[in-house]
Coordinates of C-alpha atoms in Angstrom, one line a residue:
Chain I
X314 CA 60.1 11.3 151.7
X315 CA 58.1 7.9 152.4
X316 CA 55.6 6.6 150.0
X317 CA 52.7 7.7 152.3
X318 CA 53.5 11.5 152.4
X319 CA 52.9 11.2 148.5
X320 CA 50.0 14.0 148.0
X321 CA 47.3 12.2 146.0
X322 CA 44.8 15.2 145.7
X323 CA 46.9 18.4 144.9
X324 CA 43.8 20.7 145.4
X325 CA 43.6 20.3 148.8
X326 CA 46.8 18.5 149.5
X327 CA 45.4 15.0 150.9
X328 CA 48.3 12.9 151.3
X329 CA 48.3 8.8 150.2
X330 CA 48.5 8.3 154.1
X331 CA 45.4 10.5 154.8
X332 CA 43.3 8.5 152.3
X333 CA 44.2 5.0 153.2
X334 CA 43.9 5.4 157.1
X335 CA 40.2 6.8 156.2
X336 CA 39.5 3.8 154.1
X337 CA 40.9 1.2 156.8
X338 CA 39.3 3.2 159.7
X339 CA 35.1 3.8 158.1
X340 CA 35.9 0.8 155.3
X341 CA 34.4 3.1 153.0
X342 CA 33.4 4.2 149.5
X343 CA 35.1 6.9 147.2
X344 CA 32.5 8.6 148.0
X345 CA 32.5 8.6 151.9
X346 CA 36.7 9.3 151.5
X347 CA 35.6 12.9 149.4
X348 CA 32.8 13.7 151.9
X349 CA 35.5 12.6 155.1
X350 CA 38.8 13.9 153.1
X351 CA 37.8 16.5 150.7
X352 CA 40.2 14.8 148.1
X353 CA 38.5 15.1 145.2
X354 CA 36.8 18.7 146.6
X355 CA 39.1 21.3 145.1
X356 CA 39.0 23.7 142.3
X357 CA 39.7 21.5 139.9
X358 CA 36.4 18.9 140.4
X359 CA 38.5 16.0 141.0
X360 CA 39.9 15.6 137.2
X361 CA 43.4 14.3 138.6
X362 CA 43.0 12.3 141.4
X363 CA 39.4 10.8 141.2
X364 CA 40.6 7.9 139.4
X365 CA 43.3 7.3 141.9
X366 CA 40.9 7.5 144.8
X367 CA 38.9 4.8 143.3
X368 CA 41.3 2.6 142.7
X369 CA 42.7 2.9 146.4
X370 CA 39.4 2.2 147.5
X371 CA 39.1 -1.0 145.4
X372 CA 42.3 -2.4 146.7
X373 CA 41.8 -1.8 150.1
X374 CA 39.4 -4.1 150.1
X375 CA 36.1 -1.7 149.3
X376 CA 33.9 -1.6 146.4
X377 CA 34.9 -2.3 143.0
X378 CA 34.4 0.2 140.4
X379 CA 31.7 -0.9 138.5
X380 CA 29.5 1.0 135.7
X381 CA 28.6 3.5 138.0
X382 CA 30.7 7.0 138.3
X383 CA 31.4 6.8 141.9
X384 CA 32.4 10.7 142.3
X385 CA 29.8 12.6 140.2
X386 CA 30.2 15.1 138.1
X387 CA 28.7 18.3 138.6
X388 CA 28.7 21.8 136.8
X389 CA 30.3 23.5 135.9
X390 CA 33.0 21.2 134.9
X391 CA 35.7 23.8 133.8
X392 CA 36.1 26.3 136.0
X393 CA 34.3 29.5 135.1
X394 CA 34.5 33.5 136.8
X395 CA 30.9 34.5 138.5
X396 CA 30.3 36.4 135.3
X397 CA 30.1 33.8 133.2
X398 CA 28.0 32.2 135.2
X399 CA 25.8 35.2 135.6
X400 CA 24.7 34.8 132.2
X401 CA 27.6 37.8 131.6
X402 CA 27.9 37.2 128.2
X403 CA 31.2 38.1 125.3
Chain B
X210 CA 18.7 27.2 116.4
X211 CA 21.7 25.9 115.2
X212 CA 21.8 22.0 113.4
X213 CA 25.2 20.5 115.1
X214 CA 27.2 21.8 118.0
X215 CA 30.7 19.4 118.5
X216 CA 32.8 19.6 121.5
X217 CA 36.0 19.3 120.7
X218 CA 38.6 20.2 117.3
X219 CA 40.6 16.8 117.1
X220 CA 40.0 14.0 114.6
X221 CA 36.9 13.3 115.3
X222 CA 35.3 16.3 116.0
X223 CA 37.0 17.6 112.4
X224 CA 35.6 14.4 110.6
X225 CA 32.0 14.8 112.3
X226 CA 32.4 18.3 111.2
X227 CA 33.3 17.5 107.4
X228 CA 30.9 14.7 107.1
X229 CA 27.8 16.7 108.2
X230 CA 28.7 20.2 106.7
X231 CA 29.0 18.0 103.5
X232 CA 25.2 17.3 103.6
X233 CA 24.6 20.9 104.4
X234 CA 24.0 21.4 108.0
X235 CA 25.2 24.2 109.9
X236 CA 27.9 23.3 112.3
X237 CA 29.8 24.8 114.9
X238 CA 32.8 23.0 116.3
X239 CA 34.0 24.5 120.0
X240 CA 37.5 23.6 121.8
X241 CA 39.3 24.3 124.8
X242 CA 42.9 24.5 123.0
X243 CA 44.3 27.8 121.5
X244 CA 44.4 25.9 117.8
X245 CA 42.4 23.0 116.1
X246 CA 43.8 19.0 115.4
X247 CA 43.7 18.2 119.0
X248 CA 46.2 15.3 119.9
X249 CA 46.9 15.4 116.0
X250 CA 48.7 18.1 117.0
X251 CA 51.5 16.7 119.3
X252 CA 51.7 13.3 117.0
X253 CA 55.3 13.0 114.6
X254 CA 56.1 9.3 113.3
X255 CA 57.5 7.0 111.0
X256 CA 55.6 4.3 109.6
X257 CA 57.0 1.0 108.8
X258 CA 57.0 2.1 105.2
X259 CA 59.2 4.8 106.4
X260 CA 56.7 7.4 106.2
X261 CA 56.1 10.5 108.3
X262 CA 53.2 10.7 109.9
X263 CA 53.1 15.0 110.8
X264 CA 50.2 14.9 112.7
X265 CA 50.0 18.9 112.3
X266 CA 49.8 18.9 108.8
X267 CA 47.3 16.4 108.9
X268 CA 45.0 18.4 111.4
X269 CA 45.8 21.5 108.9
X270 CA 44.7 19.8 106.1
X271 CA 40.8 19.1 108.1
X272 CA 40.6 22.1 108.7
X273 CA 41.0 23.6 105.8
X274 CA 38.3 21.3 104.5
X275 CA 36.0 22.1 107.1
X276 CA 36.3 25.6 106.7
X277 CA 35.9 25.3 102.7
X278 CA 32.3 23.8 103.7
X279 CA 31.5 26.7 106.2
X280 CA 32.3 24.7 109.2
X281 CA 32.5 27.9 112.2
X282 CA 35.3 26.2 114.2
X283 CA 35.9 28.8 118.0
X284 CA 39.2 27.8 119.9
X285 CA 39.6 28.9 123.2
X286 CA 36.4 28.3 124.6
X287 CA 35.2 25.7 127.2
X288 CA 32.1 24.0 128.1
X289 CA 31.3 23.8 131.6
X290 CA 27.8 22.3 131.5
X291 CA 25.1 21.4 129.0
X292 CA 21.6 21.2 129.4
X293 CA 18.2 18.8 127.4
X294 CA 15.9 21.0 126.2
X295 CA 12.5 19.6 125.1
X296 CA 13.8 19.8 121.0
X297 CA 18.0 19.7 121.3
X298 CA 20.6 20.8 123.4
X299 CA 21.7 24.1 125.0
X300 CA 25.8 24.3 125.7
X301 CA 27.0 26.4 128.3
X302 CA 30.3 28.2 127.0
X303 CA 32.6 30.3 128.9
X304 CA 32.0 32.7 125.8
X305 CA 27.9 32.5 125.4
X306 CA 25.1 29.7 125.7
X307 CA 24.4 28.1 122.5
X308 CA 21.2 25.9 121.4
X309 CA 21.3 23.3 118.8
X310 CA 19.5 20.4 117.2
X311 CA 22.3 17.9 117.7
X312 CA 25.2 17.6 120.1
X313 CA 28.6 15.9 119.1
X314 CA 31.1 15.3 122.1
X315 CA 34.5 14.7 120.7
X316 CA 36.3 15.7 123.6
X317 CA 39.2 12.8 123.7
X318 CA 40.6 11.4 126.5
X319 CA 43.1 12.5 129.4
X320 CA 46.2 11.4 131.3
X321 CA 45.8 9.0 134.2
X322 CA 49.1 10.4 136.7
X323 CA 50.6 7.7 138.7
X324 CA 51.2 9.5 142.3
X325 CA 55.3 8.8 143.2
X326 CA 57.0 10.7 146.2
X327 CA 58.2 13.7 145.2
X328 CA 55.9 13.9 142.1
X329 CA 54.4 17.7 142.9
X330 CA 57.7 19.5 142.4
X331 CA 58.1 21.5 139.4
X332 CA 59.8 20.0 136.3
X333 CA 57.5 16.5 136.8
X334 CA 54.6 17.0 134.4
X335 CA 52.5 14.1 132.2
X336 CA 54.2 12.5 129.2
X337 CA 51.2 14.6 126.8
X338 CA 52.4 17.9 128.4
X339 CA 55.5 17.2 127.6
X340 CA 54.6 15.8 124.2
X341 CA 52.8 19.5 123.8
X342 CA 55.5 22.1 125.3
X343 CA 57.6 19.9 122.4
X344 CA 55.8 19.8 119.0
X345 CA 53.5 22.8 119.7
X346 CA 54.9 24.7 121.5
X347 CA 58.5 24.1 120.2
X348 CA 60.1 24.6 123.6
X349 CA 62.3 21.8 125.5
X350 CA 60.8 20.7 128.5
X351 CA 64.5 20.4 130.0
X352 CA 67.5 19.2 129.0
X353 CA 67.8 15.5 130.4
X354 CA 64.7 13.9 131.3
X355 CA 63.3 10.3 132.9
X356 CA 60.1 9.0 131.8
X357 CA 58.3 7.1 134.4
X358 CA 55.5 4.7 132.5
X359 CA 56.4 1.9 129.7
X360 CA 53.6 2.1 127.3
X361 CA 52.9 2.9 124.1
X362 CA 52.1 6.4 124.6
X363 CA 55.8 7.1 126.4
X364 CA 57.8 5.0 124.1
X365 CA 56.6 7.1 121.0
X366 CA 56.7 10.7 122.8
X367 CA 60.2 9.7 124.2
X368 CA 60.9 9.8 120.5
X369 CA 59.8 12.7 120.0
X370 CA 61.4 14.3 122.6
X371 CA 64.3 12.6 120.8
X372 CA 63.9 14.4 117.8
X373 CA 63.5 17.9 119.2
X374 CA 66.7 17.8 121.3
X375 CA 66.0 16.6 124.8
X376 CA 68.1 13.8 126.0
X377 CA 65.9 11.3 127.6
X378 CA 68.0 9.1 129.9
X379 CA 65.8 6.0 130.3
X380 CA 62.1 4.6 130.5
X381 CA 61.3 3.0 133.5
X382 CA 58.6 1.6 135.4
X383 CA 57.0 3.3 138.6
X384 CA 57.6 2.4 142.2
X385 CA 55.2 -0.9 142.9
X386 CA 52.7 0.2 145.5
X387 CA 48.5 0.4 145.7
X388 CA 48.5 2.9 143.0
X389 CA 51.0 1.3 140.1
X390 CA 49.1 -1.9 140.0
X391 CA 50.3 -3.7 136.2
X392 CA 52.4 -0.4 135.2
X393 CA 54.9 -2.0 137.8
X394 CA 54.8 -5.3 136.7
X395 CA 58.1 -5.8 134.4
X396 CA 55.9 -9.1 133.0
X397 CA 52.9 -7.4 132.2
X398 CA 55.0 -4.1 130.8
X399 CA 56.6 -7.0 128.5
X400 CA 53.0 -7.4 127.4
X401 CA 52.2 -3.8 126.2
X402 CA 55.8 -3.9 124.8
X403 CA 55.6 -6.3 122.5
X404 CA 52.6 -4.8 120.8
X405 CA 54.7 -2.3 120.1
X406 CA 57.8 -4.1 118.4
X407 CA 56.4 -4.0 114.6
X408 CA 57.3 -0.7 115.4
X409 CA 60.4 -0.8 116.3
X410 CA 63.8 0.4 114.5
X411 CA 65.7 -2.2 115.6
X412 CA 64.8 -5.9 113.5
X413 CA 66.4 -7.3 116.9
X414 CA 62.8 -5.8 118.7
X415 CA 61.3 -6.7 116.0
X416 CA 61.9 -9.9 115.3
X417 CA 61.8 -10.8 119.2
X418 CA 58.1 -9.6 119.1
X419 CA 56.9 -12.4 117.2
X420 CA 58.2 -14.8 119.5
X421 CA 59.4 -13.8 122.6
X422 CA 56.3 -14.8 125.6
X423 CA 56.0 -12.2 127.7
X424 CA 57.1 -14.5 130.9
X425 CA 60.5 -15.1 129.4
X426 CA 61.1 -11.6 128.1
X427 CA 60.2 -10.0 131.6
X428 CA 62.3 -12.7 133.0
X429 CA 65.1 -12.7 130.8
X430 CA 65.2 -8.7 130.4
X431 CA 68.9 -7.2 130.2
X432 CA 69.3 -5.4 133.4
X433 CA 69.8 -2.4 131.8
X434 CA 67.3 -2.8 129.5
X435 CA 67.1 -2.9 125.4
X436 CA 67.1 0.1 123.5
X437 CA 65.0 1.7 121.0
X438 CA 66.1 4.4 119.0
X439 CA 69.1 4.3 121.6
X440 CA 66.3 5.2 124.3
X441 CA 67.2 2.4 126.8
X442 CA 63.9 1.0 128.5
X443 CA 64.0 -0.4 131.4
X444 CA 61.5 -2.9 132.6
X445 CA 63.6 -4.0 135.3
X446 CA 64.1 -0.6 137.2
X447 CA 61.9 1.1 139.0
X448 CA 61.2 5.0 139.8
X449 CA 61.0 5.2 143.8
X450 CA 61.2 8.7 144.0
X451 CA 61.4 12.3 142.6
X452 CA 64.1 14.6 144.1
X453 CA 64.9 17.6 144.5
X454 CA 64.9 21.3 146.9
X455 CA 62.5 23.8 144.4
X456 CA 62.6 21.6 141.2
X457 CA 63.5 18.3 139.8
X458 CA 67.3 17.0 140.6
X459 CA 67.1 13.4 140.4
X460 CA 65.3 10.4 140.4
X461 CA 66.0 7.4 142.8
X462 CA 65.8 4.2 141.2
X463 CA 66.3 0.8 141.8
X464 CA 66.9 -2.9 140.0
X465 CA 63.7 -4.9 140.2
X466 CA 62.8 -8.7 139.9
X467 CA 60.5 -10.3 137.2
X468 CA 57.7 -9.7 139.9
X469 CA 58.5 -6.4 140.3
X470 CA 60.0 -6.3 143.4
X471 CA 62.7 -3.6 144.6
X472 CA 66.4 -6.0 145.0
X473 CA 67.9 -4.4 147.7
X474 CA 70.9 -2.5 147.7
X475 CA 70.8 -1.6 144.2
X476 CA 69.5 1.7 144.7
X477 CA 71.1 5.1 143.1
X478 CA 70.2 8.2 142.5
X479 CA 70.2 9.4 138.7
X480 CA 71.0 13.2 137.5
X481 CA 67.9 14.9 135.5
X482 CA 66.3 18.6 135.3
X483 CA 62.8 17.0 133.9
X484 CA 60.4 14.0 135.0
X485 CA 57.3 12.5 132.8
X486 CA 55.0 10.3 134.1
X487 CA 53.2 8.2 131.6
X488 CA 50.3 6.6 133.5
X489 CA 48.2 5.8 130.0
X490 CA 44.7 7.6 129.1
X491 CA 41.2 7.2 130.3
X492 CA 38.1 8.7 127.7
X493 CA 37.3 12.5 129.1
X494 CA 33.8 11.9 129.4
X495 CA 32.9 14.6 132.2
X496 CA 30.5 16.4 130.0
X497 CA 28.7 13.2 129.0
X498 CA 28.3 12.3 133.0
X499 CA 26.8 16.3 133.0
X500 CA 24.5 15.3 129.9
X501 CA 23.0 12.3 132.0
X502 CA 24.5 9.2 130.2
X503 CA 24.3 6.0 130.9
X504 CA 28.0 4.8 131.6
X505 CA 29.8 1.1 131.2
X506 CA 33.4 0.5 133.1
X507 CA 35.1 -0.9 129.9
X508 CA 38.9 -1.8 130.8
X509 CA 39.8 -2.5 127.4
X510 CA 38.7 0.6 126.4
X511 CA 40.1 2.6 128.8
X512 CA 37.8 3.3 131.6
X513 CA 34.1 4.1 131.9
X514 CA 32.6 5.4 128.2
X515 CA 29.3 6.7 127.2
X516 CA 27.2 3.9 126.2
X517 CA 26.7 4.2 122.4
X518 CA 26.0 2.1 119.4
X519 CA 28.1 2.1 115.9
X520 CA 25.9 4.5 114.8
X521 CA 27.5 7.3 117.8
X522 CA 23.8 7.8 119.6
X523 CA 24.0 7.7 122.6
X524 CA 20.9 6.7 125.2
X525 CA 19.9 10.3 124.9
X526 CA 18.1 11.9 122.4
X527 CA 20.2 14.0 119.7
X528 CA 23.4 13.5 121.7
X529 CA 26.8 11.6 120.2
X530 CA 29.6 10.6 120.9
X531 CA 32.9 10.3 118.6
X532 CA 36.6 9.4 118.9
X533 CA 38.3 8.6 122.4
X534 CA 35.5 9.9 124.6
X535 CA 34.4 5.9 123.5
X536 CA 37.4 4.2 123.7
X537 CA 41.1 5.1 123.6
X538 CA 42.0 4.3 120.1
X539 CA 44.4 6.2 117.4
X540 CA 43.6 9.1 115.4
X541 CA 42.5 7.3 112.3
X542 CA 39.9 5.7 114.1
X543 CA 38.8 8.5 115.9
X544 CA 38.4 10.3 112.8
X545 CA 36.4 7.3 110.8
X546 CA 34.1 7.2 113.9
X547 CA 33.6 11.2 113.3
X548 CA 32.9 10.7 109.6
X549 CA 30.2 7.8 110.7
X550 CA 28.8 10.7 113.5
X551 CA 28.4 13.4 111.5
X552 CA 26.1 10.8 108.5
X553 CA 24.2 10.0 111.2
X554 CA 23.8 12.9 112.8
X555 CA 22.6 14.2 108.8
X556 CA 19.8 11.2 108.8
X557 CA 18.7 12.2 112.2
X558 CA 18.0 16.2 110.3
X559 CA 16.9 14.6 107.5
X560 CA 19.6 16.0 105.6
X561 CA 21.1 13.1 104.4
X562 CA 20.1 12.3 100.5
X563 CA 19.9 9.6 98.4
X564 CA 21.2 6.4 99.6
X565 CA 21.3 6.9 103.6
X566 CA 21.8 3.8 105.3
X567 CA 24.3 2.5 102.4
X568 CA 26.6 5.7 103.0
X569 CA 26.5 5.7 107.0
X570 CA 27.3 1.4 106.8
X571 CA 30.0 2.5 104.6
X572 CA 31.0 4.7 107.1
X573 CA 30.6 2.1 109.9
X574 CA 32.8 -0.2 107.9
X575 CA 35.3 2.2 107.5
X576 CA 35.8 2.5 111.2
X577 CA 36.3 -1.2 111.3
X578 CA 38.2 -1.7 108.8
X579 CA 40.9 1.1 110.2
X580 CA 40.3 0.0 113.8
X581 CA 41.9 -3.6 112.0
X582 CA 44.6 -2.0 110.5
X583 CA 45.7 0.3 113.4
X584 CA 49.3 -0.2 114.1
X585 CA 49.3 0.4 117.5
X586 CA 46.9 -1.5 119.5
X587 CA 46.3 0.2 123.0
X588 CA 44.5 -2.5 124.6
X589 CA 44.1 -6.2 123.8
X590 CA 40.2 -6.7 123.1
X591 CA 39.1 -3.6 121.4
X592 CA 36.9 -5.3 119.4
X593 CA 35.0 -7.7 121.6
X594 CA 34.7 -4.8 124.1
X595 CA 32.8 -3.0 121.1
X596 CA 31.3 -6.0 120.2
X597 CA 30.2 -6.5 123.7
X598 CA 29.2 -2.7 124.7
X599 CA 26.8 -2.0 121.5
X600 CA 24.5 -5.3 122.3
X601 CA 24.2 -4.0 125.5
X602 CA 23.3 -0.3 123.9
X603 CA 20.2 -2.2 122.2
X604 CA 19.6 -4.3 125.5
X605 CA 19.1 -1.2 127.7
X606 CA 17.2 0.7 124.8
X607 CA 14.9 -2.1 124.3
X608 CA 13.9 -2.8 128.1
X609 CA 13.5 1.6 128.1
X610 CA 11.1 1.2 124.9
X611 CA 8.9 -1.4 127.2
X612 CA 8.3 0.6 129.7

């Protein structure tokens, strides 16, 4: 198996390869390769690979991580059923 | 509406916890995990005195503080987003929505992974999982295992793993490629090494920490490394990839230079049922980001953290922060940093007595003074970064106070 086909996001299964061509191709931000790639997008809200996608990103030439959380974080940050987020309370 | 909500059962949140409860406030302490201590839970060393550290009885023996002051500690139950309300904070819980006056997050750090072909098949998990299935859970993660990651995390778990039976073949570094950046560097592996080796069994490690330039040692590493605790680690082979048809068979590894660079023809595949990858930990500060803090990138201290002060506010209103969530340090410190929290968290409530500010600077000094002595240092800098992070804490605050 070659380094590229390494997955980096296992939520949607977005290979190393996938990722770099998008940031050599748009020369783009972490956020652009989540919009273009949906690495990052999956059940889990990014908690594994984020930090690799921003480091990709930074040595391929794009934007260095600064102060700024490049991939935000939204809620609800654990996943939860509809119920609880209905207000369906224990 | 409740005084003082924490987020999270480890050091800190326990100490926060103590502290606060111990000038009468009413506190609740929520946590993900099935049982309180957090990472005290998975910790089991000897000091150079020749101590045991048993980080389970340790966590027992907060709790059962906490509890003696009234402390309602829930386990089991997440937080998946948290809200400002015009006096305090409302906590969204996968069990009910809470309000309270304050809001501790004490929620730790996480794993960084370290992506390497073949790294998705089962029987590859992080070094802390393995750490956990081990000293809480008391079952083997396999039989014969490679560690991928020199650091201090993976030299102390491999240990561990040591102690409960599992035969861990080597440590080694990860492939070089985009991701691996210094974790594949033999020289600057040397680096965190060495602030290992007061550590170290072996006076041989030991004594070679205190002169040994990290240069020379990456460049004059044995090829098949030195060992600790008869754990060889190996700064100068390299993980290129995980095999195996359903689960974990092998690893194929290879000699590398001082630069880190594979020397071909010196590949071979080595025999194991289970793979760790120790890629080091970032503060878990998801629930901060949620909150609306400001953030700093801090290398030294891990990643981006909350920006706070030494008191634990944060730039919002009522909300703190305490232990790794502001820097990855070691339980001690987290815990000191909790006891500081939960004084100032008592002043904010006007619940704190006679003597105030004396007793939260004690507390302050406390964390500084154990932040000094910590034996294992997981960044070079930690101070300075502090140092560095709470002027610009009263920078931003003072420029928001203008306006």
């Amino acid at each position: 198996m070659g380094d590229n086909e390494t997955v980096i996001c296992r939520c949607e299964e977005i290979t190393l390869k996938e990722i770099k061509e998008t940031i050599e191709r748009y020369q783009c931000s972490a956020r652009e390769v989540k919009l273009r790639t949906r690495a990052g997008m999956g059940p889990c809200g990014g908690r594994t690979c984020r930090c690799m996608i921003d480091r990709l990103v930074e040595q391929l030439g794009g934007p260095s991580i600064s102060n700024e959380i490049s991939l935000s974080y939204r809620p609800p940050v654990r996943p939860v059923s509809f119920g609880v987020l209905g207000g369906d309370v224990k | 509406m409740i005084d003082l909500v924490i987020i999270g059962a480890g050091p800190a949140g326990l100490g926060a916890a103590i502290s606060a409860a111990e000038n009468g406030l009413e506190v609740y302490i929520l946590d993900e995990f099935v049982k309180p201590g957090g990472r005290l839970l998975g910790q089991l060393h000897e000091e150079p005195d020749g101590k045991w550290v048993n980080g389970i009885a340790e966590a027992e023996k907060l709790y059962k503080r906490a509890i003696q002051l009234g402390v309602n500690i829930r386990c089991g139950v997440s937080v998946y987003d948290l809200m400002k309300l015009d006096q305090g904070w409302c906590v969204y819980t996968t069990d009910n929505v809470m309000e309270c006056k304050c809001l501790l997050l004490a929620t730790g750090a996480s794993e960084t992974p370290i992506p390497i072909p073949g790294w998705t098949l089962p029987g590859v998990m992080s070094i802390g999982a393995a750490q956990v299935m081990g000293n809480v859970h008391r079952v083997k993660p396999g039989k014969k295992g490679i560690i991928i990651g020199v650091n201090v995390l993976s030299a102390a778990i491999a240990r561990e793993l040591q102690l409960c039976g599992v035969h861990i073949e080597s440590i080694l570094l990860p492939q070089p490629n985009l991701l691996s950046g210094d974790a594949a560097n033999p020289e600057k592996m040397m680096e965190s090494l060495l602030r290992l080796s007061h550590l170290a069994p072996s006076a041989l490690i030991r004594f070679g920490g205190k002169w040994v330039s990290p240069k020379l040692g990456a460049r004059l590493y044995p090829k098949n490394g030195f060992k600790m605790w008869d754990i060889p680690i190996q700064l100068r082979k390299s993980a290129l990839e995980i095999l195996g048809e359903k689960q974990v068979e092998g690893v194929r590894v290879a000699e590398i230079t001082a630069n880190g660079e594979v020397v071909s023809g010196t590949e071979k595949v080595v025999s194991v049922d289970f793979v760790c990858i120790a890629g080091g930990l970032a503060p878990l500060s998801e629930l901060a980001a949620v909150a609306g803090c400001s953030f700093r990138f801090v290398p030294e201290l891990g990643g981006h953290v909350p920006l706070h002060n030494e008191y634990m506010q944060t730039n919002l209103t009522g909300l703190y922060v305490a232990g790794n969530i502001t820097g990855v340090e070691s339980a001690k410190v987290a815990r000191a940093q909790g006891t500081a929290a939960g004084l100032s968290i008592a002043r904010e409530l006007n619940a704190l007595a006679d003597h105030a500010d004396e007793k939260i600077e004690a507390a302050i000094m406390e964390v500084m003074e154990t932040r000094k002595n910590a034996l294992i240092q997981f960044q070079p800098g930690i101070e300075e970064a502090r140092k560095k992070l709470y002027s610009e804490f009263y920078e931003t605050s003072e420029k928001a106070s203008m306006i």
